[in-house]
XYZ file of C-alpha atoms in Angstrom:
522
model
C -116.629 -65.323 35.163
C -114.689 -68.411 36.266
C -112.353 -68.529 39.265
C -109.337 -68.527 36.958
C -110.428 -65.185 35.426
C -110.705 -63.308 38.745
C -107.467 -61.709 39.934
C -106.160 -59.814 42.959
C -102.902 -57.866 42.881
C -100.558 -57.651 45.888
C -97.840 -55.050 46.445
C -95.273 -56.423 48.898
C -92.849 -53.641 49.834
C -90.087 -55.080 52.004
C -86.880 -53.858 53.608
C -84.658 -54.722 50.662
C -87.007 -55.216 47.716
C -90.464 -54.613 46.264
C -92.662 -57.288 44.673
C -95.933 -57.230 42.822
C -97.765 -60.555 42.653
C -100.992 -61.260 40.770
C -103.122 -64.052 42.268
C -106.116 -65.797 40.748
C -109.270 -66.607 42.726
C -107.684 -69.860 43.951
C -104.708 -67.925 45.407
C -102.309 -69.147 42.729
C -99.678 -66.665 41.546
C -100.064 -66.064 37.808
C -97.524 -63.249 37.451
C -94.917 -61.620 39.654
C -91.863 -59.397 39.558
C -89.343 -58.268 42.168
C -86.976 -55.287 42.252
C -84.250 -54.687 44.825
C -83.587 -51.093 45.855
C -80.664 -49.280 47.458
C -79.834 -49.367 51.161
C -78.010 -46.278 52.438
C -75.795 -46.378 55.551
C -74.755 -42.742 56.245
C -73.233 -43.631 59.637
C -72.777 -46.688 61.814
C -76.226 -47.800 62.988
C -78.064 -45.604 60.466
C -80.088 -47.022 57.562
C -82.098 -45.150 54.954
C -84.069 -45.679 51.730
C -84.855 -43.262 48.926
C -88.685 -42.944 48.950
C -88.726 -42.009 45.257
C -86.789 -45.159 44.378
C -89.372 -47.202 46.289
C -92.170 -45.574 44.272
C -90.365 -46.374 41.031
C -89.797 -49.978 42.154
C -93.572 -50.394 42.587
C -94.172 -48.981 39.110
C -91.648 -51.371 37.515
C -92.963 -54.411 39.410
C -96.546 -53.690 38.401
C -95.667 -53.368 34.707
C -93.445 -56.452 34.600
C -95.873 -58.687 36.523
C -98.725 -57.631 34.235
C -96.594 -58.403 31.179
C -95.713 -61.862 32.515
C -99.319 -62.745 33.376
C -100.570 -61.518 29.994
C -97.831 -63.401 28.147
C -99.001 -66.584 29.884
C -102.520 -66.080 28.563
C -104.219 -64.521 31.604
C -106.702 -61.730 30.888
C -105.703 -59.628 33.900
C -106.880 -56.332 32.386
C -110.537 -57.342 32.579
C -110.347 -59.671 35.586
C -108.334 -57.635 38.137
C -110.713 -56.808 40.990
C -108.552 -55.172 43.666
C -105.054 -54.412 44.950
C -103.705 -55.253 48.396
C -100.670 -53.646 49.978
C -98.232 -54.869 52.593
C -95.099 -53.092 53.710
C -92.076 -52.869 55.958
C -93.346 -51.355 59.188
C -92.009 -48.455 61.291
C -89.953 -47.049 58.399
C -90.685 -43.323 58.474
C -91.186 -40.750 55.703
C -92.057 -37.048 55.734
C -92.932 -35.276 52.499
C -94.411 -32.124 50.983
C -98.084 -32.145 50.025
C -97.493 -29.423 47.460
C -94.474 -30.884 45.641
C -94.928 -34.595 46.387
C -91.231 -34.834 47.216
C -89.778 -36.404 50.375
C -88.173 -33.916 52.753
C -85.576 -36.483 53.828
C -84.761 -40.097 53.052
C -86.955 -42.752 54.669
C -85.494 -43.769 58.039
C -85.639 -47.574 58.169
C -87.122 -49.515 61.075
C -83.784 -50.955 62.212
C -82.032 -47.551 62.275
C -80.747 -46.652 65.773
C -79.913 -42.934 65.427
C -82.625 -42.092 67.963
C -80.836 -43.802 70.884
C -80.100 -40.506 72.651
C -83.710 -39.335 72.200
C -84.872 -42.592 73.798
C -82.489 -42.205 76.760
C -83.579 -38.629 77.358
C -87.267 -39.547 77.288
C -86.687 -42.432 79.677
C -85.075 -39.998 82.144
C -87.675 -37.253 81.721
C -90.934 -39.248 81.753
C -92.325 -40.655 85.032
C -92.903 -44.094 83.521
C -89.406 -44.352 82.113
C -88.977 -46.782 79.245
C -92.528 -48.142 79.678
C -94.216 -44.727 79.928
C -96.433 -45.264 76.850
C -97.027 -49.016 77.200
C -100.479 -48.606 78.746
C -101.784 -46.741 75.698
C -99.842 -48.183 72.760
C -98.399 -51.481 74.061
C -94.854 -50.460 73.090
C -91.749 -49.463 75.064
C -89.678 -46.407 74.186
C -87.287 -47.768 71.548
C -85.378 -46.721 68.434
C -87.567 -49.258 66.625
C -90.756 -47.205 66.449
C -91.790 -44.423 64.079
C -92.554 -41.707 66.649
C -88.907 -41.445 67.693
C -87.771 -41.291 64.079
C -90.269 -38.494 63.456
C -88.908 -36.584 66.468
C -85.401 -36.873 65.009
C -86.623 -35.561 61.658
C -88.402 -32.614 63.286
C -85.220 -31.737 65.179
C -82.707 -32.253 62.385
C -84.204 -31.577 58.949
C -83.801 -27.956 57.946
C -87.099 -26.284 57.105
C -89.268 -29.167 58.293
C -90.716 -27.396 61.324
C -91.669 -24.429 59.148
C -93.289 -26.753 56.587
C -95.287 -28.375 59.403
C -96.549 -24.955 60.581
C -97.700 -24.178 57.032
C -99.521 -27.523 56.858
C -97.398 -28.699 53.937
C -95.333 -31.444 55.635
C -97.049 -34.757 56.307
C -95.884 -37.989 57.896
C -96.425 -41.620 57.091
C -94.982 -45.082 57.129
C -94.349 -46.736 53.764
C -97.980 -47.825 53.347
C -99.096 -44.211 53.684
C -96.439 -42.967 51.251
C -97.431 -45.564 48.653
C -101.189 -45.086 48.961
C -100.816 -41.285 48.736
C -98.854 -41.655 45.506
C -100.996 -44.445 44.057
C -104.214 -42.479 44.569
C -103.024 -39.242 42.980
C -100.193 -37.744 45.016
C -100.303 -33.936 44.736
C -103.626 -34.354 42.901
C -105.679 -35.196 46.005
C -103.785 -38.336 47.023
C -105.296 -40.046 50.079
C -103.395 -39.602 53.361
C -104.264 -42.779 55.291
C -102.645 -45.600 57.213
C -104.057 -48.926 58.329
C -104.582 -49.997 61.908
C -101.653 -52.443 61.950
C -99.080 -49.921 60.737
C -100.538 -47.238 63.018
C -100.130 -49.581 65.988
C -96.357 -49.604 65.344
C -95.805 -45.853 65.516
C -96.076 -45.619 69.339
C -98.791 -42.994 68.754
C -101.991 -45.073 68.428
C -104.097 -46.027 71.430
C -104.788 -49.784 71.285
C -108.211 -49.388 72.900
C -109.612 -46.378 70.997
C -107.811 -47.302 67.740
C -107.077 -43.619 67.172
C -104.092 -41.324 67.666
C -103.508 -40.825 71.383
C -103.747 -37.105 72.194
C -101.817 -37.423 75.445
C -98.903 -39.103 73.661
C -98.897 -36.491 70.887
C -98.861 -33.694 73.468
C -96.074 -35.304 75.475
C -93.861 -35.788 72.418
C -94.818 -32.519 70.735
C -95.970 -34.165 67.508
C -98.588 -32.147 65.562
C -101.750 -34.187 64.905
C -102.241 -32.484 61.521
C -99.178 -34.326 60.182
C -100.742 -37.714 60.803
C -102.795 -39.829 58.383
C -106.330 -41.106 58.967
C -106.452 -44.622 60.471
C -108.520 -47.236 58.581
C -109.121 -50.995 58.870
C -107.106 -53.657 57.049
C -109.880 -54.610 54.625
C -111.987 -51.888 53.039
C -112.111 -49.964 49.763
C -109.613 -47.150 50.324
C -109.512 -45.518 46.903
C -108.753 -46.206 43.249
C -105.354 -46.188 41.586
C -104.914 -42.921 39.705
C -103.847 -42.298 36.129
C -100.179 -42.629 35.301
C -99.698 -46.113 36.806
C -99.524 -49.392 34.837
C -102.871 -50.261 36.459
C -105.535 -47.565 36.762
C -109.013 -47.340 38.240
C -108.598 -50.509 40.337
C -109.515 -50.184 44.037
C -106.885 -50.514 46.741
C -108.910 -52.469 49.292
C -106.412 -54.169 51.591
C -103.500 -52.798 53.611
C -101.499 -54.445 56.400
C -98.011 -54.240 57.842
C -95.986 -57.179 56.594
C -96.115 -59.257 59.784
C -99.863 -58.795 60.151
C -100.371 -59.732 56.515
C -98.425 -62.936 57.171
C -100.808 -63.753 60.039
C -103.738 -63.507 57.636
C -101.862 -65.468 54.962
C -101.107 -68.156 57.561
C -104.763 -68.235 58.735
C -103.759 -67.513 62.338
C -106.777 -67.522 64.613
C -106.741 -66.916 68.372
C -104.032 -68.953 70.101
C -102.032 -69.573 66.916
C -98.588 -68.156 66.175
C -96.438 -67.585 63.138
C -92.791 -66.660 62.602
C -91.669 -64.836 59.468
C -87.991 -65.153 58.563
C -86.821 -62.256 56.427
C -84.235 -59.549 57.029
C -85.349 -59.825 60.636
C -87.648 -62.399 62.212
C -91.061 -61.600 63.624
C -93.159 -63.866 65.795
C -96.809 -63.022 66.482
C -99.323 -64.882 68.651
C -102.981 -64.032 68.030
C -104.566 -63.227 71.419
C -108.078 -62.701 70.041
C -110.076 -59.643 71.099
C -108.011 -59.213 74.274
C -104.960 -57.004 74.673
C -102.458 -58.991 76.734
C -99.834 -56.885 78.466
C -96.454 -58.566 78.379
C -94.303 -58.990 81.462
C -91.556 -60.748 79.537
C -90.227 -58.306 76.970
C -92.844 -58.613 74.223
C -95.018 -56.042 72.493
C -98.796 -55.804 72.600
C -100.061 -54.908 69.158
C -102.882 -55.247 66.659
C -103.072 -58.509 64.718
C -105.704 -57.416 62.187
C -109.145 -55.849 61.747
C -110.699 -57.234 58.578
C -113.285 -54.564 57.889
C -114.490 -51.232 59.345
C -117.098 -53.014 61.494
C -115.115 -56.213 62.103
C -113.750 -56.997 65.574
C -110.077 -56.316 66.255
C -107.768 -59.246 66.851
C -104.750 -58.363 68.969
C -101.374 -60.068 69.236
C -98.269 -60.494 71.297
C -95.206 -59.861 69.165
C -91.526 -60.499 69.458
C -89.407 -58.641 66.917
C -85.894 -59.779 66.012
C -83.782 -57.218 64.164
C -81.284 -59.528 62.480
C -82.170 -62.917 60.993
C -81.674 -63.288 57.244
C -79.582 -60.097 57.371
C -76.876 -62.132 59.125
C -76.723 -64.455 56.106
C -76.456 -61.412 53.849
C -73.582 -60.223 56.056
C -71.767 -63.534 55.557
C -72.235 -63.073 51.811
C -71.638 -59.365 51.288
C -69.245 -58.361 54.063
C -67.223 -61.517 54.764
C -67.481 -63.337 51.438
C -67.872 -66.708 53.184
C -70.681 -67.539 50.748
C -71.427 -66.091 47.317
C -75.225 -66.501 47.535
C -77.639 -66.856 50.448
C -78.732 -70.295 49.252
C -75.208 -71.688 49.802
C -75.396 -71.437 53.580
C -77.440 -74.641 53.990
C -74.862 -76.782 52.193
C -71.961 -75.123 54.005
C -73.571 -75.484 57.447
C -74.524 -79.112 56.704
C -70.876 -80.098 56.428
C -70.677 -80.173 60.238
C -73.072 -81.746 62.734
C -72.666 -78.970 65.318
C -71.152 -75.514 65.697
C -68.209 -76.945 67.609
C -69.096 -74.744 70.571
C -69.321 -71.523 68.527
C -72.172 -69.107 69.334
C -72.993 -66.086 67.197
C -75.136 -63.216 68.520
C -76.169 -60.935 65.596
C -76.700 -57.755 67.625
C -75.577 -55.530 64.743
C -78.020 -52.783 65.770
C -78.689 -53.899 69.316
C -81.152 -56.589 70.387
C -84.937 -56.335 70.194
C -87.352 -58.718 71.964
C -87.198 -59.991 74.588
C -83.920 -58.318 75.578
C -84.391 -54.709 74.355
C -80.714 -53.769 74.575
C -79.657 -51.119 72.081
C -76.208 -51.171 73.698
C -75.625 -54.745 72.484
C -73.328 -55.463 69.535
C -72.631 -58.562 67.496
C -70.254 -61.166 68.895
C -68.949 -64.595 67.885
C -67.566 -66.604 70.801
C -66.317 -70.102 71.475
C -63.838 -69.960 68.577
C -60.912 -72.390 68.698
C -58.253 -73.462 66.235
C -60.701 -76.207 65.245
C -63.329 -73.687 64.078
C -63.905 -73.366 60.336
C -66.372 -71.463 58.159
C -68.919 -74.302 58.311
C -69.109 -73.946 62.100
C -69.646 -70.197 61.754
C -72.310 -70.706 59.064
C -74.157 -73.158 61.300
C -73.845 -70.787 64.272
C -75.468 -68.053 62.170
C -78.423 -70.352 61.397
C -78.672 -71.363 65.055
C -78.682 -67.688 66.100
C -81.888 -67.147 64.142
C -83.536 -70.118 65.824
C -82.339 -69.276 69.336
C -83.802 -65.787 69.005
C -87.170 -67.203 67.898
C -87.102 -69.584 70.867
C -86.405 -66.682 73.262
C -89.503 -64.920 71.968
C -91.746 -68.000 72.050
C -90.667 -68.793 75.612
C -91.806 -65.290 76.574
C -95.088 -65.784 74.733
C -95.784 -69.005 76.583
C -95.233 -67.166 79.891
C -97.431 -64.195 78.968
C -100.335 -65.997 77.285
C -100.414 -69.077 79.486
C -101.829 -72.422 78.452
C -105.290 -70.994 77.762
C -103.844 -68.563 75.244
C -102.368 -71.211 72.967
C -104.081 -73.451 70.453
C -102.623 -76.954 70.164
C -102.956 -79.574 67.466
C -105.255 -82.331 68.600
C -104.854 -80.956 72.115
C -101.226 -81.992 72.510
C -98.685 -79.927 70.567
C -98.138 -76.234 69.956
C -97.369 -75.707 66.263
C -95.272 -72.803 65.029
C -96.279 -71.693 61.538
C -93.311 -70.365 59.553
C -92.950 -68.361 56.365
C -90.576 -66.043 54.543
C -87.707 -66.590 52.126
C -85.321 -68.223 54.611
C -87.732 -71.092 55.318
C -86.706 -72.842 52.079
C -83.651 -73.849 54.127
C -84.576 -77.306 55.478
C -81.629 -77.346 57.874
C -82.773 -74.060 59.402
C -86.272 -75.448 59.901
C -84.975 -78.640 61.517
C -82.718 -76.647 63.849
C -85.725 -74.519 64.778
C -87.841 -77.553 65.651
C -84.960 -79.078 67.635
C -84.362 -75.942 69.706
C -88.076 -75.404 70.343
C -88.767 -79.029 71.169
C -92.024 -78.748 69.196
C -93.078 -79.038 65.540
C -92.554 -76.358 62.905
C -95.048 -76.149 60.029
C -94.009 -74.687 56.673
C -96.855 -74.004 54.203
C -96.665 -74.997 50.563
C -96.593 -71.284 49.656
C -94.031 -69.551 51.880
C -94.824 -66.079 50.506
C -97.686 -65.617 52.944
C -97.119 -61.883 53.418
C -98.164 -61.008 49.861
C -100.939 -63.604 50.050
C -102.344 -62.066 53.241
C -102.581 -58.655 51.571
C -104.367 -60.248 48.619
C -106.818 -61.997 50.954
C -107.617 -58.724 52.758
C -108.149 -56.903 49.455
C -110.294 -59.718 48.037
C -112.385 -59.886 51.207
C -113.320 -56.203 50.881
C -114.600 -56.605 47.297
C -116.342 -59.955 47.799
C -113.819 -62.231 46.093
C -113.128 -64.124 49.345
C -115.025 -64.880 52.532
C -113.467 -65.084 55.983
C -114.302 -68.793 56.115
C -112.213 -69.353 52.984
C -109.312 -67.283 54.296
C -109.176 -69.083 57.635
C -109.743 -72.606 56.308
C -106.357 -73.707 57.613
C -107.176 -77.425 57.568
C -106.751 -77.735 53.812
C -103.570 -75.682 53.876
C -102.066 -77.912 56.564
C -102.494 -80.975 54.339
C -100.015 -79.473 51.863
C -97.566 -78.240 54.501
C -94.166 -79.634 55.473
C -93.819 -80.487 59.156
C -90.436 -80.581 60.912
C -90.414 -82.517 64.180
C -87.752 -82.232 66.898
C -85.144 -84.987 67.210
C -82.640 -83.325 69.571
C -82.369 -84.864 73.037
C -83.865 -82.698 75.785
C -80.683 -82.596 77.893
C -78.573 -81.339 74.982
C -81.258 -78.803 74.073
C -81.131 -77.322 77.581
C -77.324 -77.130 77.535
C -77.333 -75.358 74.186
C -79.966 -72.859 75.369
C -77.937 -72.126 78.519
C -74.832 -71.524 76.401
C -76.779 -69.228 74.093
C -78.018 -67.140 77.036
C -74.433 -66.769 78.283
C -73.381 -65.614 74.819
C -76.209 -63.070 74.675
C -75.210 -61.597 78.034
C -71.687 -61.024 76.707
C -73.027 -58.893 73.850
C -74.346 -56.219 76.245
C -72.759 -52.819 76.877
C -70.568 -52.850 73.774
C -72.017 -49.890 71.845
C -69.240 -47.517 72.921
C -66.273 -49.670 71.914
C -63.624 -47.400 70.378
C -63.480 -47.342 66.594
């Protein structure tokens, strides 16, 4: 069978939409489909998804992508070797094993309803906010799944009783999808991969298993939790009733970890994914580096049951592309996200305007859930182009804050440089099509930004992991970044150093003014 007749499918389940992409052996997309699903905002700071709608979105995407590939002459039915899965992390679901129905909507990663739970734990536990950092690498924060699960256990009627009966089980979106894809109530597999597990606050980074001490402290029953597996292994076959059946699911990674694989990030290399939020990860190799500058220690990937674990430092930014969506949907300044580049290009600077998108607080490196969004420096001169440019700059300033912390934590030995001189930031995600955004990023970093020819590296990373497990790819092929770099676009900084420093200082002043605003009267 030729390379063009071997296919890998990739389910990419994001915060606002689901995609299914079919790749051939040469990692070329031959069929894809995307479906947006509903975002629910029951209260200020709350965000939910309907788990059943997410399941249906996967079903639709599979069918449509298969139809498109077949219509273009690709024999996917006989050539499809495996399915990979990548998903929004930390988003939390509990459901009934007996009925297959969710017991509450999925609580999304950026939801902040658990703020009071976090404050209480910080007061009660001897280590305060960092009590669990030694085991899981994560601070106590609304961000992580464990706190969302605690809220569900406390607030969903009948859930505690269902847990006692052994009927209620927990998972992040990867777990929910795999359980349904492999049979659901008919012996569906209850598993999660190591990268998603590392984001719950419940997995021990050293043992790579659920941490009993943490479970006991939080009062979370171990029987609710899925089995932890690697990112690249045959998990199980897709059951009857789906557009694709009998095909093995053999790759599973949280979206940011999948992007690291898709970007071929080895030790010392970093990538930034620009989506609803922005997520920067630096591969630290087989060493867990504890951050002293507001970052998270986490798993990068483990490409096989017997493969070594690569760890990472991560900086998570809650609001990146979501700020552009806000300009479009809430303010009506633009009618489509793609318009922001042209609008922002009409001015050469923000005119002294700084926008801090702390809609749900600030994540790394600040970790302030009391922060709220602000726009300062406005004068009579300010117009919508200045605000649009300030929104783009806010994304880039936040990435710079995280990378500055990474440089401090990892040190010079922890960073790989091109030809020994420059640190390159690999970028991906939908927002990177914006050339102005990429140039601003390079200018504010003072170092080059590299955009691959295929910016959808999250789905590609899941496909690589799945293909690796069934022998379609080798690790050497996946991490052959030299060839990929030849096709990449490189943005080099042109901003003068003195002006860069002044802008960064102004940004930091703006950020400090966003603190302690969560209790402003409605």
